[in-house]
Coordinates of C-alpha atoms in Angstrom, one line a residue:
Chain M
X1 CA -105.3 -14.0 -94.5
X2 CA -105.7 -12.5 -90.7
X3 CA -102.1 -12.3 -90.3
X4 CA -101.8 -10.7 -93.8
X5 CA -104.3 -7.6 -92.8
X6 CA -102.6 -7.7 -89.2
X7 CA -99.1 -7.0 -90.9
X8 CA -101.0 -4.3 -93.3
X9 CA -102.4 -2.5 -90.1
X10 CA -98.9 -2.7 -88.6
X11 CA -97.0 -1.4 -91.6
X12 CA -100.0 1.5 -91.9
X13 CA -99.2 2.6 -87.8
X14 CA -95.8 2.3 -88.5
X15 CA -95.9 4.4 -91.5
X16 CA -97.6 6.8 -90.0
X17 CA -95.2 7.2 -87.0
X18 CA -92.4 7.1 -89.6
X19 CA -94.0 10.0 -91.6
X20 CA -94.3 11.9 -88.1
X21 CA -90.8 11.4 -87.4
X22 CA -89.5 12.7 -90.9
X23 CA -92.1 16.1 -90.5
X24 CA -90.9 16.9 -87.2
X25 CA -87.7 19.2 -87.3
X26 CA -85.0 17.8 -85.9
X27 CA -84.7 20.4 -82.6
X28 CA -82.7 20.0 -79.4
X29 CA -84.5 19.3 -76.7
X30 CA -87.7 18.0 -75.6
X31 CA -88.9 17.6 -79.2
X32 CA -85.5 15.5 -80.1
X33 CA -86.4 13.1 -77.4
X34 CA -89.7 12.4 -78.2
X35 CA -88.7 11.5 -81.8
X36 CA -86.1 9.6 -80.2
X37 CA -88.5 7.7 -78.1
X38 CA -90.5 7.3 -81.0
X39 CA -87.9 5.4 -83.1
X40 CA -86.8 3.5 -80.3
X41 CA -90.3 2.0 -80.3
X42 CA -90.6 1.3 -83.7
X43 CA -86.7 -0.2 -83.8
X44 CA -87.3 -2.4 -80.6
X45 CA -90.1 -4.1 -82.5
X46 CA -87.5 -5.0 -84.9
X47 CA -85.1 -7.0 -82.8
X48 CA -83.4 -8.9 -85.6
X49 CA -80.5 -6.3 -85.7
X50 CA -80.0 -7.1 -82.0
X51 CA -80.0 -10.8 -82.7
X52 CA -77.3 -10.3 -85.6
X53 CA -75.2 -8.5 -84.1
X54 CA -74.9 -10.8 -81.3
X55 CA -74.5 -13.8 -83.7
X56 CA -72.0 -12.0 -85.3
X57 CA -69.8 -11.3 -81.9
X58 CA -70.2 -14.8 -80.9
X59 CA -68.8 -16.1 -84.0
X60 CA -65.9 -13.5 -84.5
X61 CA -65.3 -14.1 -80.7
X62 CA -64.8 -18.0 -81.5
X63 CA -62.7 -16.9 -84.6
X64 CA -60.6 -14.8 -82.4
X65 CA -59.9 -17.6 -80.2
X66 CA -59.0 -19.9 -82.9
X67 CA -56.3 -17.2 -83.7
X68 CA -55.0 -16.7 -80.5
X69 CA -54.8 -20.8 -80.7
X70 CA -52.8 -21.0 -83.8
X71 CA -50.4 -18.0 -82.8
X72 CA -49.5 -19.9 -79.7
X73 CA -49.3 -23.2 -81.1
X74 CA -46.9 -21.9 -84.0
X75 CA -45.2 -18.9 -82.3
X76 CA -45.9 -16.8 -85.4
X77 CA -48.6 -13.7 -85.0
X78 CA -49.7 -12.4 -88.3
X79 CA -51.4 -9.4 -87.5
X80 CA -52.2 -8.2 -90.9
X81 CA -53.3 -9.9 -94.2
X82 CA -54.2 -8.9 -97.6
X83 CA -55.0 -10.7 -100.7
X84 CA -55.6 -9.7 -104.4
X85 CA -56.6 -11.9 -107.2
X86 CA -56.1 -11.5 -110.6
X87 CA -57.6 -13.8 -113.6
X88 CA -54.8 -14.7 -116.0
X89 CA -56.7 -17.4 -118.1
X90 CA -57.2 -16.3 -121.7
X91 CA -60.3 -17.4 -123.9
X92 CA -57.8 -19.8 -125.3
X93 CA -57.1 -21.7 -122.0
X94 CA -61.2 -21.3 -121.3
X95 CA -61.2 -23.6 -124.4
X96 CA -58.8 -26.3 -123.3
X97 CA -60.4 -26.1 -119.5
X98 CA -57.2 -24.4 -117.8
X99 CA -57.4 -21.9 -115.0
X100 CA -54.6 -19.3 -114.5
X101 CA -54.9 -16.9 -111.5
X102 CA -52.2 -15.0 -109.8
X103 CA -52.8 -13.9 -106.4
X104 CA -50.7 -10.9 -104.6
X105 CA -50.2 -11.4 -100.9
X106 CA -48.9 -9.3 -98.0
X107 CA -48.6 -10.5 -94.7
X108 CA -47.1 -8.8 -91.8
X109 CA -46.4 -10.3 -88.1
X110 CA -43.7 -11.4 -85.7
X111 CA -42.0 -14.5 -84.4
X112 CA -41.8 -13.1 -80.6
X113 CA -39.3 -10.5 -80.8
X114 CA -38.6 -10.6 -84.6
X115 CA -41.1 -8.6 -86.8
X116 CA -41.6 -9.3 -90.6
X117 CA -43.2 -8.2 -93.5
X118 CA -44.1 -10.4 -96.7
X119 CA -45.0 -9.6 -100.0
X120 CA -45.3 -12.5 -102.4
X121 CA -47.1 -13.6 -105.8
X122 CA -48.5 -17.0 -106.1
X123 CA -49.3 -18.2 -109.5
X124 CA -52.3 -21.1 -109.6
X125 CA -52.8 -23.1 -112.8
X126 CA -55.2 -25.6 -112.9
X127 CA -56.1 -28.0 -115.5
X128 CA -58.5 -30.9 -115.8
X129 CA -56.0 -33.4 -114.0
X130 CA -53.8 -31.1 -111.4
X131 CA -53.4 -27.8 -109.9
X132 CA -49.9 -26.5 -109.4
X133 CA -49.3 -23.4 -107.2
X134 CA -46.1 -21.7 -107.7
X135 CA -44.8 -18.6 -105.3
X136 CA -43.2 -16.7 -108.3
X137 CA -41.6 -13.8 -106.1
X138 CA -41.3 -13.3 -102.5
X139 CA -39.7 -10.1 -100.8
X140 CA -39.2 -10.2 -97.1
X141 CA -38.6 -7.1 -95.3
X142 CA -37.5 -7.3 -91.8
X143 CA -36.6 -4.1 -89.5
X144 CA -33.0 -4.1 -88.2
X145 CA -32.8 -6.3 -85.4
X146 CA -29.6 -7.3 -83.3
X147 CA -29.5 -10.3 -85.3
X148 CA -27.3 -10.0 -88.2
X149 CA -27.3 -13.6 -89.0
X150 CA -30.3 -13.0 -90.1
X151 CA -30.1 -10.9 -93.2
X152 CA -28.2 -13.2 -95.2
X153 CA -30.7 -15.7 -94.6
X154 CA -33.8 -13.8 -95.8
X155 CA -31.9 -13.4 -99.1
X156 CA -31.5 -16.8 -99.8
X157 CA -35.2 -17.3 -98.6
X158 CA -36.1 -14.7 -101.2
X159 CA -33.8 -16.1 -103.9
X160 CA -35.2 -19.7 -103.3
X161 CA -38.9 -18.3 -102.7
X162 CA -38.9 -20.7 -100.0
X163 CA -41.9 -19.2 -97.6
X164 CA -42.0 -22.2 -95.5
X165 CA -38.3 -22.7 -95.2
X166 CA -38.5 -19.1 -94.1
X167 CA -40.7 -19.5 -91.1
X168 CA -39.3 -22.7 -90.5
X169 CA -35.7 -21.7 -89.8
X170 CA -37.1 -18.4 -87.8
X171 CA -39.2 -20.4 -85.7
X172 CA -35.8 -22.6 -85.1
X173 CA -33.6 -19.5 -84.8
X174 CA -35.8 -17.9 -82.5
X175 CA -35.7 -21.2 -80.3
X176 CA -32.0 -21.1 -80.3
X177 CA -31.7 -17.6 -79.5
X178 CA -34.3 -17.9 -76.5
X179 CA -32.4 -20.9 -75.3
X180 CA -28.8 -18.9 -75.4
X181 CA -30.1 -16.2 -73.4
X182 CA -31.8 -18.3 -70.7
X183 CA -28.3 -20.2 -70.4
X184 CA -26.4 -17.1 -70.1
X185 CA -28.8 -15.9 -68.1
X186 CA -28.8 -18.5 -65.8
X187 CA -25.0 -18.8 -65.5
X188 CA -25.1 -15.1 -64.3
X189 CA -27.2 -15.7 -61.5
X190 CA -25.3 -18.7 -60.5
X191 CA -21.7 -16.9 -61.1
X192 CA -22.3 -13.5 -60.5
X193 CA -18.6 -12.7 -60.0
X194 CA -17.4 -15.0 -62.7
X195 CA -19.8 -14.5 -65.4
X196 CA -20.0 -11.0 -67.4
X197 CA -22.7 -10.3 -69.8
X198 CA -21.5 -6.8 -70.8
X199 CA -23.3 -6.6 -73.9
X200 CA -27.0 -7.8 -72.4
X201 CA -28.1 -11.7 -72.1
X202 CA -29.2 -11.3 -75.8
X203 CA -25.8 -11.1 -77.2
X204 CA -23.8 -13.6 -78.3
X205 CA -20.7 -13.3 -76.1
X206 CA -20.5 -14.1 -72.4
X207 CA -17.3 -13.4 -70.6
X208 CA -15.5 -15.5 -68.1
X209 CA -13.2 -13.8 -65.2
X210 CA -11.1 -14.8 -62.2
X211 CA -11.6 -12.3 -59.6
X212 CA -8.4 -13.4 -58.5
X213 CA -6.4 -13.2 -61.8
X214 CA -7.3 -9.7 -63.4
X215 CA -6.8 -9.4 -67.1
X216 CA -7.3 -12.8 -67.6
X217 CA -10.4 -13.4 -69.3
X218 CA -12.0 -16.2 -71.4
X219 CA -15.1 -14.7 -73.8
X220 CA -17.5 -17.3 -75.3
X221 CA -18.9 -16.8 -78.7
X222 CA -22.2 -18.3 -79.4
X223 CA -23.1 -17.4 -82.7
X224 CA -26.6 -18.9 -84.4
X225 CA -26.3 -19.8 -87.9
X226 CA -28.3 -20.7 -90.8
X227 CA -26.8 -22.8 -93.4
X228 CA -27.8 -23.1 -97.3
X229 CA -30.8 -25.3 -96.4
X230 CA -32.0 -23.2 -93.7
X231 CA -30.7 -25.4 -91.2
X232 CA -30.5 -23.6 -88.2
X233 CA -26.9 -24.5 -86.1
X234 CA -25.4 -23.5 -82.8
X235 CA -21.6 -22.3 -83.1
X236 CA -19.4 -21.6 -80.3
X237 CA -16.2 -20.2 -80.1
X238 CA -13.9 -19.7 -77.0
X239 CA -11.5 -16.6 -77.4
X240 CA -8.6 -16.2 -74.5
X241 CA -7.5 -12.8 -73.4
X242 CA -4.3 -13.3 -71.6
X243 CA -2.0 -10.9 -69.9
X244 CA 1.8 -11.3 -72.4
X245 CA 3.4 -12.2 -69.4
X246 CA 1.2 -15.2 -69.0
X247 CA 1.2 -16.2 -72.6
X248 CA 5.3 -16.5 -72.3
X249 CA 4.9 -18.5 -69.5
X250 CA 2.7 -20.9 -71.0
X251 CA 5.2 -23.4 -72.2
X252 CA 2.5 -26.3 -73.0
X253 CA 1.1 -23.9 -75.6
X254 CA -2.3 -24.5 -73.5
X255 CA -3.9 -21.3 -74.0
X256 CA -2.9 -21.5 -77.9
X257 CA -4.8 -25.0 -77.7
X258 CA -7.8 -23.9 -75.6
X259 CA -10.1 -23.1 -78.3
X260 CA -9.3 -26.4 -80.1
X261 CA -10.0 -28.3 -76.8
X262 CA -13.1 -26.2 -76.3
X263 CA -14.4 -27.6 -79.4
X264 CA -14.1 -31.1 -78.7
X265 CA -15.5 -30.2 -74.8
X266 CA -18.2 -29.5 -76.8
X267 CA -19.1 -32.7 -78.9
X268 CA -18.3 -34.3 -75.5
X269 CA -20.4 -32.9 -73.2
X270 CA -22.5 -30.5 -75.0
X271 CA -23.3 -26.9 -74.4
X272 CA -24.2 -26.3 -70.9
X273 CA -21.8 -28.7 -69.4
X274 CA -18.7 -27.4 -71.0
X275 CA -19.6 -23.6 -70.2
X276 CA -20.2 -24.6 -66.8
X277 CA -17.1 -26.7 -66.4
X278 CA -15.4 -23.5 -67.8
X279 CA -16.7 -21.2 -65.3
X280 CA -16.1 -23.9 -62.3
X281 CA -12.6 -24.2 -63.4
X282 CA -12.0 -20.6 -62.9
X283 CA -14.1 -20.0 -59.8
X284 CA -12.7 -22.7 -57.6
X285 CA -9.1 -21.5 -58.7
X286 CA -10.5 -18.1 -57.3
X287 CA -11.9 -19.3 -54.3
X288 CA -9.1 -21.4 -53.0
Chain F
X1 CA -122.2 -14.8 -128.1
X2 CA -124.3 -17.6 -126.5
X3 CA -127.2 -15.1 -125.7
X4 CA -127.1 -13.6 -129.2
X5 CA -127.2 -16.9 -130.7
X6 CA -130.2 -17.9 -128.6
X7 CA -132.0 -14.4 -129.6
X8 CA -131.4 -15.1 -133.1
X9 CA -132.9 -18.9 -133.5
X10 CA -136.2 -17.8 -131.3
X11 CA -136.7 -14.4 -132.6
X12 CA -140.2 -15.6 -133.8
X13 CA -142.1 -15.2 -130.3
X14 CA -141.1 -12.1 -128.2
X15 CA -142.7 -13.6 -125.2
X16 CA -140.9 -16.7 -125.9
X17 CA -137.6 -14.7 -125.9
X18 CA -138.1 -12.6 -122.9
X19 CA -138.6 -15.9 -120.7
X20 CA -135.8 -17.3 -122.6
X21 CA -133.8 -13.9 -121.8
X22 CA -135.1 -14.0 -118.4
X23 CA -134.2 -17.4 -117.5
X24 CA -130.8 -17.0 -118.9
X25 CA -130.2 -14.1 -116.9
X26 CA -130.8 -15.9 -113.4
X27 CA -128.8 -18.6 -115.1
X28 CA -125.9 -16.2 -115.8
X29 CA -125.7 -14.4 -112.5
X30 CA -126.2 -17.6 -110.4
X31 CA -123.1 -18.6 -112.3
X32 CA -121.5 -15.5 -111.6
X33 CA -122.1 -16.2 -108.3
X34 CA -120.6 -19.5 -107.9
X35 CA -117.5 -18.3 -109.4
X36 CA -117.2 -15.2 -107.7
X37 CA -117.3 -16.1 -104.0
X38 CA -113.7 -17.7 -104.1
X39 CA -112.4 -15.3 -106.6
X40 CA -113.0 -12.6 -104.7
X41 CA -111.4 -14.2 -101.4
X42 CA -108.5 -14.4 -103.7
X43 CA -108.5 -11.1 -105.2
X44 CA -109.1 -9.4 -101.7
X45 CA -105.5 -11.7 -100.9
X46 CA -103.5 -10.9 -103.9
X47 CA -104.8 -7.0 -103.4
X48 CA -104.1 -7.4 -99.5
X49 CA -100.3 -9.0 -100.9
X50 CA -99.8 -6.1 -103.1
X51 CA -100.9 -3.7 -100.4
X52 CA -98.3 -5.2 -97.9
X53 CA -95.9 -5.4 -100.7
X54 CA -95.9 -1.6 -101.1
X55 CA -96.2 -0.5 -97.3
X56 CA -93.1 -2.4 -96.8
X57 CA -91.6 -0.2 -99.7
X58 CA -92.8 2.7 -97.9
X59 CA -91.8 1.9 -94.8
X60 CA -88.3 0.8 -95.9
X61 CA -87.7 4.3 -97.8
X62 CA -89.3 6.1 -94.6
X63 CA -86.8 4.2 -92.5
X64 CA -83.9 5.3 -94.2
X65 CA -85.5 8.9 -94.3
X66 CA -85.7 8.4 -90.4
X67 CA -82.1 7.5 -90.0
X68 CA -80.8 9.8 -92.0
X69 CA -82.6 12.5 -90.3
X70 CA -82.0 10.3 -86.7
X71 CA -78.0 11.1 -87.8
X72 CA -78.4 14.3 -87.9
X73 CA -80.0 14.9 -84.6
X74 CA -77.8 12.9 -83.2
X75 CA -74.8 15.2 -84.7
X76 CA -76.6 18.6 -83.5
X77 CA -76.8 16.8 -79.9
X78 CA -74.0 16.7 -77.2
X79 CA -76.4 13.8 -75.6
X80 CA -75.1 10.9 -77.1
X81 CA -76.7 7.4 -76.0
X82 CA -76.0 4.4 -77.7
X83 CA -78.8 4.1 -80.5
X84 CA -79.9 1.9 -83.2
X85 CA -77.9 3.7 -85.6
X86 CA -74.6 2.8 -84.1
X87 CA -76.3 -0.7 -84.1
X88 CA -76.0 -0.9 -88.0
X89 CA -72.7 0.8 -88.4
X90 CA -71.6 -1.7 -85.3
X91 CA -72.8 -5.3 -87.6
X92 CA -70.9 -3.2 -90.4
X93 CA -67.7 -3.0 -88.2
X94 CA -68.5 -6.9 -86.7
X95 CA -68.6 -8.6 -90.1
X96 CA -65.4 -6.4 -91.7
X97 CA -63.4 -7.5 -88.4
X98 CA -64.8 -11.1 -88.8
X99 CA -63.8 -11.4 -92.2
X100 CA -60.5 -9.9 -91.7
X101 CA -59.9 -12.6 -88.9
X102 CA -61.2 -15.4 -91.1
X103 CA -58.6 -14.3 -93.9
X104 CA -55.9 -14.4 -91.3
X105 CA -56.7 -17.7 -90.0
X106 CA -56.2 -19.0 -94.0
X107 CA -53.1 -17.2 -94.4
X108 CA -51.7 -19.6 -91.9
X109 CA -51.4 -22.1 -94.2
X110 CA -48.5 -19.9 -95.5
X111 CA -46.1 -20.3 -92.6
X112 CA -46.3 -24.0 -93.5
X113 CA -48.6 -24.8 -89.9
X114 CA -52.2 -24.0 -90.3
X115 CA -54.8 -25.4 -87.8
X116 CA -58.6 -26.2 -87.1
X117 CA -59.8 -26.4 -83.4
X118 CA -61.7 -29.8 -83.1
X119 CA -63.7 -30.5 -80.2
X120 CA -61.3 -32.5 -78.7
X121 CA -58.0 -30.3 -79.8
X122 CA -56.5 -28.9 -83.0
X123 CA -55.9 -30.8 -86.7
X124 CA -52.9 -29.3 -87.7
X125 CA -52.2 -29.3 -91.4
X126 CA -48.5 -28.7 -92.5
X127 CA -47.9 -27.7 -95.6
X128 CA -44.5 -28.7 -97.9
X129 CA -42.9 -27.1 -100.9
X130 CA -39.6 -26.9 -102.5
X131 CA -38.2 -23.6 -103.8
X132 CA -41.4 -22.1 -104.5
X133 CA -43.1 -25.0 -105.6
X134 CA -46.3 -26.2 -103.2
X135 CA -46.5 -29.5 -102.9
X136 CA -48.7 -31.6 -100.4
X137 CA -50.0 -31.0 -97.1
X138 CA -50.4 -33.5 -94.5
X139 CA -52.3 -33.7 -91.4
X140 CA -52.1 -34.5 -87.7
X141 CA -54.9 -34.6 -85.7
X142 CA -53.8 -33.9 -81.9
X143 CA -55.9 -34.5 -79.1
X144 CA -54.9 -31.7 -76.9
X145 CA -55.1 -33.2 -73.3
X146 CA -52.3 -34.2 -70.6
X147 CA -50.1 -35.6 -72.3
X148 CA -51.2 -34.4 -75.8
X149 CA -52.1 -37.4 -78.3
X150 CA -51.9 -38.0 -82.1
X151 CA -55.8 -39.4 -82.8
X152 CA -55.4 -39.6 -86.7
X153 CA -52.5 -38.8 -89.2
X154 CA -51.7 -38.6 -92.6
X155 CA -47.9 -38.9 -92.5
X156 CA -46.2 -41.7 -94.4
X157 CA -45.4 -44.7 -92.6
X158 CA -41.6 -44.2 -93.3
X159 CA -41.4 -40.6 -91.5
X160 CA -40.0 -41.6 -88.1
X161 CA -43.3 -39.9 -86.4
X162 CA -43.0 -42.0 -83.2
X163 CA -39.5 -41.3 -82.5
X164 CA -40.1 -37.4 -82.9
X165 CA -43.5 -37.2 -81.3
X166 CA -41.7 -39.7 -78.4
X167 CA -39.0 -36.5 -78.2
X168 CA -41.2 -33.7 -78.0
X169 CA -44.7 -34.1 -78.1
X170 CA -45.1 -34.0 -74.4
X171 CA -42.6 -31.4 -73.9
X172 CA -42.7 -28.8 -76.4
X173 CA -45.8 -29.0 -79.3
X174 CA -44.3 -26.2 -81.0
X175 CA -41.1 -27.9 -81.4
X176 CA -42.6 -31.4 -82.4
X177 CA -44.6 -29.4 -85.1
X178 CA -41.6 -27.6 -86.5
X179 CA -39.1 -30.7 -86.6
X180 CA -42.2 -32.8 -87.8
X181 CA -42.2 -29.9 -90.5
X182 CA -38.8 -30.4 -91.6
X183 CA -38.9 -33.9 -91.9
X184 CA -41.8 -33.4 -94.5
X185 CA -40.5 -30.8 -96.2
X186 CA -37.1 -32.3 -97.2
X187 CA -38.9 -35.4 -98.4
X188 CA -41.4 -33.6 -100.3
X189 CA -38.2 -31.8 -101.6
X190 CA -36.2 -35.2 -102.4
X191 CA -39.4 -36.5 -104.0
X192 CA -39.8 -33.6 -106.1
X193 CA -36.3 -33.6 -107.7
X194 CA -36.3 -37.2 -108.5
X195 CA -39.9 -36.5 -109.9
X196 CA -38.6 -33.8 -112.2
X197 CA -35.9 -36.0 -113.2
X198 CA -38.1 -38.7 -114.5
X199 CA -40.4 -36.3 -116.0
X200 CA -38.2 -33.8 -117.7
X201 CA -34.8 -35.5 -117.9
X202 CA -36.0 -38.9 -119.0
X203 CA -33.9 -38.1 -122.6
X204 CA -30.3 -38.0 -120.2
X205 CA -31.2 -41.5 -118.3
X206 CA -30.1 -44.8 -119.5
X207 CA -32.8 -46.9 -117.7
X208 CA -34.9 -46.5 -114.9
X209 CA -34.3 -44.3 -111.5
X210 CA -34.3 -46.4 -108.7
X211 CA -35.3 -45.1 -105.0
X212 CA -36.7 -46.1 -102.1
X213 CA -39.9 -44.8 -100.4
X214 CA -38.1 -41.9 -98.5
X215 CA -36.5 -41.1 -101.3
X216 CA -33.2 -40.8 -99.6
X217 CA -31.6 -43.2 -101.7
X218 CA -31.3 -42.5 -105.3
X219 CA -29.5 -44.2 -108.3
X220 CA -29.5 -43.8 -111.9
X221 CA -27.5 -44.1 -114.9
X222 CA -27.0 -40.8 -116.9
X223 CA -25.6 -39.2 -120.0
X224 CA -24.5 -35.7 -119.9
X225 CA -25.5 -35.1 -123.3
X226 CA -29.2 -37.0 -124.4
X227 CA -27.6 -38.0 -127.6
X228 CA -24.4 -38.5 -126.8
X229 CA -22.3 -41.8 -128.4
X230 CA -20.3 -41.8 -124.4
X231 CA -20.5 -44.5 -121.9
X232 CA -23.0 -43.4 -119.4
X233 CA -22.1 -42.5 -115.7
X234 CA -24.1 -44.1 -112.5
X235 CA -25.1 -41.8 -109.7
X236 CA -25.7 -42.9 -106.3
X237 CA -27.1 -40.0 -103.9
X238 CA -27.5 -40.8 -100.4
X239 CA -29.3 -38.5 -97.8
X240 CA -28.7 -39.9 -94.6
X241 CA -30.0 -36.8 -93.0
X242 CA -33.6 -37.1 -93.6
X243 CA -34.3 -33.2 -93.0
X244 CA -32.0 -32.5 -95.9
X245 CA -33.0 -32.1 -99.8
X246 CA -29.3 -32.1 -100.9
X247 CA -27.4 -35.4 -100.8
X248 CA -24.8 -36.2 -97.7
X249 CA -23.0 -38.6 -99.8
X250 CA -22.4 -38.8 -103.8
X251 CA -20.8 -41.5 -105.9
X252 CA -20.4 -41.1 -109.6
X253 CA -18.7 -43.8 -111.3
X254 CA -18.4 -44.6 -115.2
X255 CA -18.1 -47.9 -117.2
X256 CA -15.8 -49.0 -119.8
X257 CA -12.2 -47.5 -120.4
X258 CA -11.7 -45.3 -123.2
X259 CA -8.7 -43.3 -124.7
X260 CA -9.9 -40.0 -122.8
X261 CA -9.8 -41.6 -119.4
X262 CA -8.7 -38.4 -118.1
X263 CA -11.2 -36.0 -119.6
X264 CA -14.0 -39.1 -118.4
X265 CA -12.6 -38.9 -114.4
X266 CA -13.2 -35.1 -114.6
X267 CA -16.2 -35.3 -115.9
X268 CA -16.9 -37.2 -112.9
X269 CA -15.4 -35.4 -110.4
X270 CA -17.3 -32.4 -111.6
X271 CA -20.4 -34.3 -111.9
X272 CA -20.2 -35.5 -107.9
X273 CA -19.3 -32.0 -106.9
X274 CA -22.8 -30.5 -108.8
X275 CA -24.7 -33.0 -106.9
X276 CA -23.6 -32.4 -103.8
X277 CA -24.4 -28.7 -104.0
X278 CA -27.2 -28.3 -106.6
X279 CA -30.8 -29.9 -106.7
X280 CA -31.2 -33.1 -109.4
X281 CA -33.4 -31.4 -111.5
X282 CA -30.9 -28.3 -111.7
X283 CA -28.2 -30.2 -112.4
X284 CA -29.7 -31.8 -115.4
X285 CA -31.0 -28.5 -116.7
X286 CA -27.5 -27.4 -116.7
X287 CA -26.4 -30.4 -118.4
X288 CA -29.3 -29.5 -120.8
X289 CA -28.3 -26.0 -121.2
X290 CA -24.5 -26.1 -121.5
X291 CA -23.7 -29.6 -122.1
X292 CA -20.8 -31.0 -120.7
X293 CA -18.8 -27.2 -121.4
X294 CA -20.2 -26.4 -117.9
X295 CA -18.6 -29.5 -116.2
X296 CA -15.2 -28.5 -117.9
X297 CA -15.4 -24.9 -116.4
X298 CA -16.0 -26.3 -113.0
X299 CA -13.0 -28.1 -113.3
X300 CA -10.7 -25.6 -114.8

C-alpha cells in the first residue's frame, strides 16, 4: 500500500509539473530553457526509452553484421527488398483446410559489378499433407552492362522462372569475368610490350604483337558463355591478323590452322599456360 | 429484518424491547466493526488503485500534450539540442530499420544460399528448385576456423561432398557453396522429373520406373499413347555430369518387330531427341497432348 501511495504522490507531482509546462507559453529565451529543463527532469526519471534504444541499437548492429557476413559469403548484396501478401484462400478451400497465398516480392542488389532488380510472384499452397511453393512469374531487370552475354541468359532464366539458377549462373559468370581480367592484367604486366589490351582488361580481347614484326598480331577472344541449363563455360578463340605477303609465304598453312591448334593446346595445357606459351613464342622471337 | 421480527415477538414489554434493542444495537455495531476493519483497508487500497489508474491516464495525456508543446518549442527555436522528442522518433527509426534488415536477411533464401550466424561459424541453408518449383533445402554447418570445417550437414550421402570440400572449402568458400548448390539443384531437378513422371504419367508407363539414388540413371518402359496397342519403348537415360538436369546419354529401344518398322524407327529417334532436350515430364506432356503427331512433325 505504501508503494502505491508513493506512486500516487509521484504521479501527482509529475502531473502538476506537466500542467505547469502546458500552461507556460512556448516563448523563446529564458522561459523555454526553464520549460525544457523541467521536461528533462520529468523524462530522465523515465529511463525506459533510453534502454529500449540501446537494446534496439545493439540488436540492429548484430543483424547488420549478419547481413554483411552473408553478402561476403555469397558475393550477392541485397540492397532493397519488399513483399506483399495476398490471401487467395476461398471459403471452399477453408473447408478442405487448404491455404493459398500469393506473395509478390521485389528485390534489388548487386553481384560484384553487376546490378539486378527482380520481381517475382510466389504461390504457396498448403494442404494437410504438404506445402508447395511455385514461382509463377519472374522478371529480371539488369542495367545494361558491357556483358552482352547476360541478356540472353536473363530471358532464359525468366522463361524457366528459375531464380536459383539465375543467382548461381550470375555468380559463376562474375567469377569467370574476374579470372579473365586478372589473367589479362597479369600478362600485360609481365609482357608490357607484347600484350595489348586496347579495350581494357575487362574486355574479352587480348592482342599479342611482336615488336619486331609490325602488322602481325594474334588476338585472343575469350568469351564467357552461359548454356541452356545455366552452366557457365569459357570459350576461347584465336584470331590472326597477318599481312598478305606473310600469308602467301605460309606454304604449310600454319596460320590457317592456328585457331585449331590453339584449341588443341587449350585442351592440353589449360588457359593460362596456353596464353603464356603464345606470348612467349612471339616475345622470344622478338628478343632474338 | 431480524430486528423487526424480534420487535414484533417481544412487543408486550416495552422495557424488555428497549433493552433488547440496545443489546442488538451494540451487537450489530460490534459486528460491523469486526467486518469493517479489513474492509476499509481493502476499500482504501482499491480506491488508491483507481486513483493511480486515473492519475496515470491523466499523466499520459499531459505527457502527450507536453510533447506536442515541446515539438513546437523545438521548431520555434534555433537552439538545437538532442532531446527526448528525437529519442522517440529515433526508436521508431531504429525499429523500422531493424525490420528492414530482418526482411533482407530472410530474402537471401531466394538467392539459393542463406545462412544464420552461429557461435562458431555459420549454418548455411542451400535451397533447391526446378523451373520455379521450390524443392528441398539442405544445410551445412560450418566452423569458421582456419581452415574452415564442416561440423554437421544434411547433404545426402551420394552427393560427392567430400570431393567438393577437399577441392574448394579451404581456398574459396563462395565457390564451394555455389558448386554444392549446383550438385544439389541438379539432383533435386532430376528427382523432381522422375517423381512427376511416376505420379502424373503412370498410364504411359508399362512397369515401374527404375532409378538409382542419385537419380542420374533412369530406365523405364513406356508407350507414347496410354491406350495404344503398340509395343512399348524402353528408355535408358544417363546423366554423366552430376550437375545437369538433362541426360548426357539417351538410348531408346523397342521390342518386337512389326510391319511398320520404319515408322517405329522414326518414332524412336524422335523420342531420343526429345529426351535429350526436354525435361522428362515435359516430354510426356507432349505425348499426352499431341500423341505421336508431335514426334512425326519433329522427324519430317
